[in-house]
PDB file of C-alpha atoms in Angstrom:
ATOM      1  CA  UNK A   1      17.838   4.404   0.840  1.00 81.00           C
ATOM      2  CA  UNK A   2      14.375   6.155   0.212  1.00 86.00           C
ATOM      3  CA  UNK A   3      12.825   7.270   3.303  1.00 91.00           C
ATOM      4  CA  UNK A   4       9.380   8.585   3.832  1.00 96.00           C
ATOM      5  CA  UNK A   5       8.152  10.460   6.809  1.00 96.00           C
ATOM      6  CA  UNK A   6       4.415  11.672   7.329  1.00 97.00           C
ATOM      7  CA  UNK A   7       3.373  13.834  10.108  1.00 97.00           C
ATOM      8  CA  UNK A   8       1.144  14.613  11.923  1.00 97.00           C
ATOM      9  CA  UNK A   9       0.638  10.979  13.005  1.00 96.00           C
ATOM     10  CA  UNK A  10      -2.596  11.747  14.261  1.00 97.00           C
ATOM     11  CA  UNK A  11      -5.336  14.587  13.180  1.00 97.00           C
ATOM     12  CA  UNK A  12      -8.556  15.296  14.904  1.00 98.00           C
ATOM     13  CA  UNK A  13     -11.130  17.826  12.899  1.00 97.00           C
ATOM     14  CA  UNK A  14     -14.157  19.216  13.027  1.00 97.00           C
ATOM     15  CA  UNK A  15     -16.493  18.725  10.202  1.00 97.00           C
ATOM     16  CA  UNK A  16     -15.229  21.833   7.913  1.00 97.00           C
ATOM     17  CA  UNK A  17     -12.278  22.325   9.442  1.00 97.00           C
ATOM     18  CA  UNK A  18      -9.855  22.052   6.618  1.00 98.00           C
ATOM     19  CA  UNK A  19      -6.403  20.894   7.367  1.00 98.00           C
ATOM     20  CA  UNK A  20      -3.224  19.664   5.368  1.00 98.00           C
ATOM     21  CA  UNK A  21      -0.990  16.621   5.767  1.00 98.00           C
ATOM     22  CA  UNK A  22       3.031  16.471   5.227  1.00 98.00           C
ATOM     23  CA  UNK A  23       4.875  14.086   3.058  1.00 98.00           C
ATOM     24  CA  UNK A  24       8.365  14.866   3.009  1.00 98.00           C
ATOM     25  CA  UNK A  25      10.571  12.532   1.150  1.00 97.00           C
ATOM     26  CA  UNK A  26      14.161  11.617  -0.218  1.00 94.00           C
ATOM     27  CA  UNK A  27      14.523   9.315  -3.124  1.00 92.00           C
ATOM     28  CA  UNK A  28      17.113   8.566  -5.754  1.00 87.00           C
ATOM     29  CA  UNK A  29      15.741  10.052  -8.764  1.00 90.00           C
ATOM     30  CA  UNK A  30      11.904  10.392  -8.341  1.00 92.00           C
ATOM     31  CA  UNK A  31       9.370   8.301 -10.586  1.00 91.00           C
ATOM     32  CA  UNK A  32       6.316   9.365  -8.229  1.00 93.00           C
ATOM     33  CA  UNK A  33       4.711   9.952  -5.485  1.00 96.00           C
ATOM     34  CA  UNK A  34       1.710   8.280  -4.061  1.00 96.00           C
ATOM     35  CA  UNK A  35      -1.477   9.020  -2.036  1.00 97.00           C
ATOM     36  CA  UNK A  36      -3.868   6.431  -0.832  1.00 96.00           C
ATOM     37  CA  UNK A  37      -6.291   6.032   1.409  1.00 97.00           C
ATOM     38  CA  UNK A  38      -6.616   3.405   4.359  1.00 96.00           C
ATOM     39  CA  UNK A  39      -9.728   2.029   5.901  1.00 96.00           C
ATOM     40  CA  UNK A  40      -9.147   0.041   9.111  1.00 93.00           C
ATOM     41  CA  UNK A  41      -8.862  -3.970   7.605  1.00 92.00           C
ATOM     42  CA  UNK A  42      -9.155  -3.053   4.804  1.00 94.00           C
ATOM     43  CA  UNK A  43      -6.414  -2.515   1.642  1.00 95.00           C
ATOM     44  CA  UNK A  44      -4.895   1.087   0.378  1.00 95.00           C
ATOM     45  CA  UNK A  45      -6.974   2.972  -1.871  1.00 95.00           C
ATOM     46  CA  UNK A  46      -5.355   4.693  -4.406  1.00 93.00           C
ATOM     47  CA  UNK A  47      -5.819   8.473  -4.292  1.00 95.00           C
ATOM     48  CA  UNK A  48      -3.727  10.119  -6.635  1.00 93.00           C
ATOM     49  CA  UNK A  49       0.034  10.099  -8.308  1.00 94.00           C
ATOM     50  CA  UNK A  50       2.378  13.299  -8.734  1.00 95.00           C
ATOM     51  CA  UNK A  51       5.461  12.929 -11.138  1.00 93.00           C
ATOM     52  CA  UNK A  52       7.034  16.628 -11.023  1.00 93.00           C
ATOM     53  CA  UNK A  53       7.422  19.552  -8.740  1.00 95.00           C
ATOM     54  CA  UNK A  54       4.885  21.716  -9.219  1.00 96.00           C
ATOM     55  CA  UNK A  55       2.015  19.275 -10.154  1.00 96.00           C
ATOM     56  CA  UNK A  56      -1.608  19.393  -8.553  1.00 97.00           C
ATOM     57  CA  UNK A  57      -4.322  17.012  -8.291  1.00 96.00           C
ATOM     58  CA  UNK A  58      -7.621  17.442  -6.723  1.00 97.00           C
ATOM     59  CA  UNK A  59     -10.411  14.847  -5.778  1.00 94.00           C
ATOM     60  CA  UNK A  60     -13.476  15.704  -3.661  1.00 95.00           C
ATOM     61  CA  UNK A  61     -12.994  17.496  -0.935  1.00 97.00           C
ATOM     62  CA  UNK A  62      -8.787  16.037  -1.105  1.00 98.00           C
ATOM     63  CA  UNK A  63      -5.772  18.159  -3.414  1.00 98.00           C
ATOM     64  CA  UNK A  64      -2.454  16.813  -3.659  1.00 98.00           C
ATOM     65  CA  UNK A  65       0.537  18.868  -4.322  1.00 98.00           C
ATOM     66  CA  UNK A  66       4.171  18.740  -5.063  1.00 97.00           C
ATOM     67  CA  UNK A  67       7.929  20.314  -4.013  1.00 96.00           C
ATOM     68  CA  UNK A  68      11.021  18.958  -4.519  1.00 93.00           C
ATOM     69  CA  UNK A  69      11.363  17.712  -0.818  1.00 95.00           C
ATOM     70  CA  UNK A  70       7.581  17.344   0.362  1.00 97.00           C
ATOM     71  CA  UNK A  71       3.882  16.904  -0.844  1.00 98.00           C
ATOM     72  CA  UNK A  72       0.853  17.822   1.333  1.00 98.00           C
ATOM     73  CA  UNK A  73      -2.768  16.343   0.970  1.00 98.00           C
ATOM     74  CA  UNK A  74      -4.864  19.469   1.638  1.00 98.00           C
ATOM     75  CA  UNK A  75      -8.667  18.235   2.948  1.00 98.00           C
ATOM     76  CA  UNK A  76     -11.148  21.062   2.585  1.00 98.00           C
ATOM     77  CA  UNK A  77     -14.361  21.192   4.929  1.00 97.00           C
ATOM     78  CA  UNK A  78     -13.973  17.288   5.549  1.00 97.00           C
ATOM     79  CA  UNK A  79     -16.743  15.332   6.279  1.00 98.00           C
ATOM     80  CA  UNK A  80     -16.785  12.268   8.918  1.00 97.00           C
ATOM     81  CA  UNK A  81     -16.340   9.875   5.756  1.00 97.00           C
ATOM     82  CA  UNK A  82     -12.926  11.532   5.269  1.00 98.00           C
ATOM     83  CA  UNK A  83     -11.582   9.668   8.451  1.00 98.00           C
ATOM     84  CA  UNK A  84      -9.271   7.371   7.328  1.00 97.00           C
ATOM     85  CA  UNK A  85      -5.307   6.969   7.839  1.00 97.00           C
ATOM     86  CA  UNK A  86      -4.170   8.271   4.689  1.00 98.00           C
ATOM     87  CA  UNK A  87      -0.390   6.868   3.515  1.00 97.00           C
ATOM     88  CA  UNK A  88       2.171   8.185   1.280  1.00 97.00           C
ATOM     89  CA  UNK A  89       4.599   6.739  -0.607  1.00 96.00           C
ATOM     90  CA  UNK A  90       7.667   7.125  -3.222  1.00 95.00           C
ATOM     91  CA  UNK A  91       8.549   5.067  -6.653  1.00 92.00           C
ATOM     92  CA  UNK A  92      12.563   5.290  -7.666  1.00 91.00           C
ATOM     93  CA  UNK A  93      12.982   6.305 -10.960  1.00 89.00           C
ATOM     94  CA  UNK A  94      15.268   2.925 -11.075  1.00 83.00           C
ATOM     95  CA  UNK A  95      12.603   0.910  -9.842  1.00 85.00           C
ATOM     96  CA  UNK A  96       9.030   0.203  -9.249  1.00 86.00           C
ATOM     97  CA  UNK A  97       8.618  -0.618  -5.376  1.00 90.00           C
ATOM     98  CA  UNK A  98       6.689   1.705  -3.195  1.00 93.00           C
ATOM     99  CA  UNK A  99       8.498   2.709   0.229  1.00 93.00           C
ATOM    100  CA  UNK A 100       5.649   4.216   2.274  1.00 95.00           C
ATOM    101  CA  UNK A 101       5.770   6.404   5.125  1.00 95.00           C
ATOM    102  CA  UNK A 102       3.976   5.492   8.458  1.00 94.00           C
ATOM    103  CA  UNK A 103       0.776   7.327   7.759  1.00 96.00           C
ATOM    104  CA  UNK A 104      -1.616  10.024   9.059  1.00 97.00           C
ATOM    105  CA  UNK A 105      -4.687   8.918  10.869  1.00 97.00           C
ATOM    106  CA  UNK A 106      -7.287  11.320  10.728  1.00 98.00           C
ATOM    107  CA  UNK A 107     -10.630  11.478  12.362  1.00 98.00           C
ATOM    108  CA  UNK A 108     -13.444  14.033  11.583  1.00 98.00           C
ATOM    109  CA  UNK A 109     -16.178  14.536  13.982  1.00 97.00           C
ATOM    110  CA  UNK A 110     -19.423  15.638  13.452  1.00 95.00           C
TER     111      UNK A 110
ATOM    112  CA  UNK B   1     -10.886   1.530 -11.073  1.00 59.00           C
ATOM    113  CA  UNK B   2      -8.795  -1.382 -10.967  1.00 61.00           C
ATOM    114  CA  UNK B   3      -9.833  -4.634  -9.032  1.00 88.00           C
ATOM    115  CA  UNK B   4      -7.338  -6.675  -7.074  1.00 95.00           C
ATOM    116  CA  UNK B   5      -8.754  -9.065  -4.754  1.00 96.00           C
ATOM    117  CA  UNK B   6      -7.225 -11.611  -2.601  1.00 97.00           C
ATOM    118  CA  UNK B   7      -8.378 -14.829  -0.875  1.00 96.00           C
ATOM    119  CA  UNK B   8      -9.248 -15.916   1.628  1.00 97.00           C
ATOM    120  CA  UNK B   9     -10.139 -12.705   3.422  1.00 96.00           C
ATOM    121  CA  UNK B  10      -8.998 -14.247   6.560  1.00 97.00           C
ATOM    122  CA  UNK B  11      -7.450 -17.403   7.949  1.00 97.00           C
ATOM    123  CA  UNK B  12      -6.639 -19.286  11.513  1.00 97.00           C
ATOM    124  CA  UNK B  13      -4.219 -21.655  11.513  1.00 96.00           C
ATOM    125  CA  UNK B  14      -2.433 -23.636  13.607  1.00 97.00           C
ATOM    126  CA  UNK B  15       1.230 -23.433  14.440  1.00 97.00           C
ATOM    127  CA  UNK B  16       3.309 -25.804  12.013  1.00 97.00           C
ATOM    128  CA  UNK B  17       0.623 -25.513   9.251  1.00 97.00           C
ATOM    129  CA  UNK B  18       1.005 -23.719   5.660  1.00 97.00           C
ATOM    130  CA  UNK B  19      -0.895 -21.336   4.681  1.00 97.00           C
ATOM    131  CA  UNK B  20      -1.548 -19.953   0.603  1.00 97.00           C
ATOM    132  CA  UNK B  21      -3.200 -16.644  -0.230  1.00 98.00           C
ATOM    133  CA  UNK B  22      -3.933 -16.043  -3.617  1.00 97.00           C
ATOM    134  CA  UNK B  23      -3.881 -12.393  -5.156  1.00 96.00           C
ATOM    135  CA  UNK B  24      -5.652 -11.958  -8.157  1.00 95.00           C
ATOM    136  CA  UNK B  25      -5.785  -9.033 -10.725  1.00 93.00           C
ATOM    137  CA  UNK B  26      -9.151  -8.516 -12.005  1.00 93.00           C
ATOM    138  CA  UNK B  27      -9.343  -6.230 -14.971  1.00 88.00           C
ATOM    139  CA  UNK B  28      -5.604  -5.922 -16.101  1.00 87.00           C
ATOM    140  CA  UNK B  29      -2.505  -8.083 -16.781  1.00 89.00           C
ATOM    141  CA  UNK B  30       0.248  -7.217 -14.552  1.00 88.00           C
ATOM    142  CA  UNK B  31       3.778  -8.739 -14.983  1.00 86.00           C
ATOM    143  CA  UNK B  32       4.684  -7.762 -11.831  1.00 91.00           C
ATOM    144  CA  UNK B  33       2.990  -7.889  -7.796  1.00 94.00           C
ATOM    145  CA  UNK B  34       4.320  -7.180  -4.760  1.00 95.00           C
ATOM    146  CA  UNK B  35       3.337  -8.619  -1.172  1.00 97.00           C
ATOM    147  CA  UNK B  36       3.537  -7.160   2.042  1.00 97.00           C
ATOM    148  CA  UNK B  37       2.468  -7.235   5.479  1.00 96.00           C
ATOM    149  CA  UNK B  38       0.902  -5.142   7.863  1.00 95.00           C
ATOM    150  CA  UNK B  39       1.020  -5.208  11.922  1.00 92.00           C
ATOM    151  CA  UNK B  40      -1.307  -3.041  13.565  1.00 87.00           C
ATOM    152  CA  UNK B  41      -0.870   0.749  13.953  1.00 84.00           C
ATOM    153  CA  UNK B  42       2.042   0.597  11.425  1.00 89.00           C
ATOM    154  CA  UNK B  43       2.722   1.206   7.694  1.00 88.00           C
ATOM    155  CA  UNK B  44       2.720  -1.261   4.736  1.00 93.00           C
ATOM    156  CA  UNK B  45       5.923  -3.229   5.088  1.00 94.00           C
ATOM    157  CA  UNK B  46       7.264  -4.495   1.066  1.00 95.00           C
ATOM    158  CA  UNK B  47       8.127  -8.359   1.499  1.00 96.00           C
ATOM    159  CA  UNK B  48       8.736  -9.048  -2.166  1.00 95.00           C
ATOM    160  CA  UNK B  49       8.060  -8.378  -5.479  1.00 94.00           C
ATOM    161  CA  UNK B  50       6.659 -11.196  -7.765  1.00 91.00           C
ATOM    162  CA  UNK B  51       7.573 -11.496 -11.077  1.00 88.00           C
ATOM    163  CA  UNK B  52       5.779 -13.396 -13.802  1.00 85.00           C
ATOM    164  CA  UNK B  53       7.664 -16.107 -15.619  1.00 83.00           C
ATOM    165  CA  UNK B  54      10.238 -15.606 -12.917  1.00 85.00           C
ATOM    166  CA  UNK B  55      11.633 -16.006  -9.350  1.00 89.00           C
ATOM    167  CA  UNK B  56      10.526 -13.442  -6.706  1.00 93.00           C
ATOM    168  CA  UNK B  57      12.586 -10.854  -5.510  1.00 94.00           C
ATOM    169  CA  UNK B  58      13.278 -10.612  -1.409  1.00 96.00           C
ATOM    170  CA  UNK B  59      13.379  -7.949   0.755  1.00 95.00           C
ATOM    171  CA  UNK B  60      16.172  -7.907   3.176  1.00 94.00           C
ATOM    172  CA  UNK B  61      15.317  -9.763   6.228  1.00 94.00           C
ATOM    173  CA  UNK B  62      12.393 -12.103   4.385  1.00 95.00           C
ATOM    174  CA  UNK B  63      12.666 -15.669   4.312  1.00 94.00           C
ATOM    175  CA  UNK B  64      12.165 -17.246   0.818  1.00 93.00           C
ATOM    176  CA  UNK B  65      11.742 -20.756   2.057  1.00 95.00           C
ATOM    177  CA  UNK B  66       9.257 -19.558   4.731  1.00 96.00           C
ATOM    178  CA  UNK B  67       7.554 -17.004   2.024  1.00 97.00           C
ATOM    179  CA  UNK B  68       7.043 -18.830  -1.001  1.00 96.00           C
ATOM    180  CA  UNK B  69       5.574 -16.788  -3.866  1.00 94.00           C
ATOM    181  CA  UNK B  70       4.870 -18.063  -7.004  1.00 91.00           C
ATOM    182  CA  UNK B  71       3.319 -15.757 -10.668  1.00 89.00           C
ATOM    183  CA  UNK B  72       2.410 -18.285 -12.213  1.00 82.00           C
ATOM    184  CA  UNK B  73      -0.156 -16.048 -15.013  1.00 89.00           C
ATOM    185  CA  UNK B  74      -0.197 -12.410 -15.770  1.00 89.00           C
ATOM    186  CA  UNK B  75      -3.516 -12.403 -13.221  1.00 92.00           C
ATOM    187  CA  UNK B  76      -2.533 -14.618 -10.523  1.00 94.00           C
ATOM    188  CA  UNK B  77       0.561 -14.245  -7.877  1.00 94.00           C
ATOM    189  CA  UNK B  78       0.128 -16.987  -4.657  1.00 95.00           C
ATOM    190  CA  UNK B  79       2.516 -16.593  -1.361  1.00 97.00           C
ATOM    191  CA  UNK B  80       2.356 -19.524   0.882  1.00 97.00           C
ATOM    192  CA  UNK B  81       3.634 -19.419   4.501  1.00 97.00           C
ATOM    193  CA  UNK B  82       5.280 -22.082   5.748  1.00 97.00           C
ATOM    194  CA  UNK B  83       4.867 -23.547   9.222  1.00 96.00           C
ATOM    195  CA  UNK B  84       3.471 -20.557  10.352  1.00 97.00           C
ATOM    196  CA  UNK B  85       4.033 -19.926  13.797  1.00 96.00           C
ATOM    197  CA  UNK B  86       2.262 -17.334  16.180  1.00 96.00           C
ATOM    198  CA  UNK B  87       4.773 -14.691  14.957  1.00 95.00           C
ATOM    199  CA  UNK B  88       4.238 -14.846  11.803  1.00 96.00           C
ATOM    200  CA  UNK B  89       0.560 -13.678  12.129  1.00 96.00           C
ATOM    201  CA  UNK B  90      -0.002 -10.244  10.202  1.00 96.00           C
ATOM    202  CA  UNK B  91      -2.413  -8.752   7.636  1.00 97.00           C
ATOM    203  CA  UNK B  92      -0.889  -9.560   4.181  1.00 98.00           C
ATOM    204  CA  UNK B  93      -1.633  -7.425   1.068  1.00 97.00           C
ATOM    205  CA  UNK B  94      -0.635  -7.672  -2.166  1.00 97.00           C
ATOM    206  CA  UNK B  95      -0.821  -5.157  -5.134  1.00 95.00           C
ATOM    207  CA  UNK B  96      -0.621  -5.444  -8.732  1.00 93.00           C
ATOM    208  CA  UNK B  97       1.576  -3.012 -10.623  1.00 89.00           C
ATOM    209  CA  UNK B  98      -0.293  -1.326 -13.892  1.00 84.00           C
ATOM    210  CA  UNK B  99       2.196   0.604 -16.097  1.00 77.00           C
ATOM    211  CA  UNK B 100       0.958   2.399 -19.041  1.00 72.00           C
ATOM    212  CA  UNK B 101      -1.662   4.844 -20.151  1.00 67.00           C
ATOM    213  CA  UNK B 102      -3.431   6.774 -17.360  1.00 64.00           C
ATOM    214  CA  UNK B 103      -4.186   4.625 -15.195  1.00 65.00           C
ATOM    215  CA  UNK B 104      -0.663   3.827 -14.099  1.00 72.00           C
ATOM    216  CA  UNK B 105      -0.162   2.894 -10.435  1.00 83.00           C
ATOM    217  CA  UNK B 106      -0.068   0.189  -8.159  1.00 89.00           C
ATOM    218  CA  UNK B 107      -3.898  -0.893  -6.884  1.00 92.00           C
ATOM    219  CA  UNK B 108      -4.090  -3.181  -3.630  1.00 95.00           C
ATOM    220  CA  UNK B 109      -5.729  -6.087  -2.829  1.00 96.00           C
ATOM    221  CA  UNK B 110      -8.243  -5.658   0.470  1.00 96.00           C
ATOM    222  CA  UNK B 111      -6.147  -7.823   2.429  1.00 97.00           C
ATOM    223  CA  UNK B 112      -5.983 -11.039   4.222  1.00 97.00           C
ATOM    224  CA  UNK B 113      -5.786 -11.288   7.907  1.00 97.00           C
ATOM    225  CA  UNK B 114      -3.761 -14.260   9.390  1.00 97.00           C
ATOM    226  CA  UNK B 115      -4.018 -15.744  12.439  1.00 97.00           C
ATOM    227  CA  UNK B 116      -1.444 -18.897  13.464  1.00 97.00           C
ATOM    228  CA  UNK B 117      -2.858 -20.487  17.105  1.00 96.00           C
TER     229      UNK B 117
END
């Protein structure tokens, strides 16, 4: 069975105090790995996807990056807009469901 | 990016009554949607995948007869709960599966919060 597990749960910054998130992850056979982005009541918003060990992807003030056992969301000099809980998740390579860990809420004050 | 959107935004019900959310994909065609649901301060739990043209597929521990989904276009997935009851209130999102090109990913719906009286 996949399994998904974030951490920290919770991450209080300063404004420009940059920080990075955990994914780590076991999967049968990885088709990718997902960030996204979650408002309170609101649905995920799709960050970025990582296929292969090794990869990078950078957004804004947000870069992705991936091992063989663990990604990490990096968040340089965040801003109070970057508060959000931000989720990861896995694809199978046998299948196309997303098993997503429980998150990591973080809150950037001013 | 990709639009999913989902209505109604939110509903109260009462208990015994059915309830339908619609999930709609905006600006692509996508054979296949999942739903799941939400309780506060956790993760996205998957409930089941919809297939177009085709029955939905279950998650362990879901009730088909109480979570009846139906993909009936290549826009358009519907899950209806059935005599909701107080426990069964949750925040329900669905996302629409794009495969192909460079866009490829799953893009969610904003959600629809359910409340059974």
């Amino acid at each position: 069975e996949d399994q998904v597990t974030q951490s920290p749960e919770a991450l209080r910054l300063q404004e420009g105090e940059s920080s990075s998130l955990n994914c780590s992850y076991t999967v049968s056979g990885l088709r990718g790995l997902f960030w996204y982005r979650q408002d309170p009541g609101k649905g995920p918003e799709f960050l970025f996807t990582l296929y292969s060990a090794g990869e990078e992807k950078e957004k804004e003030r947000l870069k992705a990056t991936l091992t063989k056992k663990e990604s990490f969301l990096h968040i340089t000099a965040p801003k109070p807009e970057d508060s959000a809980t931000y989720l990861c998740a896995v694809q199978a390579a046998n299948d196309y469901k997303l098993s997503f860990g429980a998150g990591t809420t973080v809150t950037v004050r001013a | 990016g990709a639009v999913v959107s989902q209505h109604p935004s939110r509903v109260i019900c009462k208990s015994g009554t059915s309830v339908k959310i619609e999930c709609r994909s905006l600006d692509f065609q996508a054979t296949t949607m999942f739903w799941y649901r939400q309780f506060p301060k956790q993760s996205l739990m998957l409930m089941a995948t919809s297939n177009e043209g085709s029955k939905a597929t279950y998650e362990q521990g879901v009730e088909k007869d109480k979570f009846l989904i139906n993909h009936a276009s290549l826009t358009l997935s519907t899950l209806t709960v059935t005599s909701a009851h107080p426990e069964d209130s949750s925040f329900y999102i669905c996302s629409a599966d794009r495969r192909g090109g460079s866009k490829e990913t799953q893009y969610f719906g904003p959600g629809t919060r359910l409340l059974v009286l």
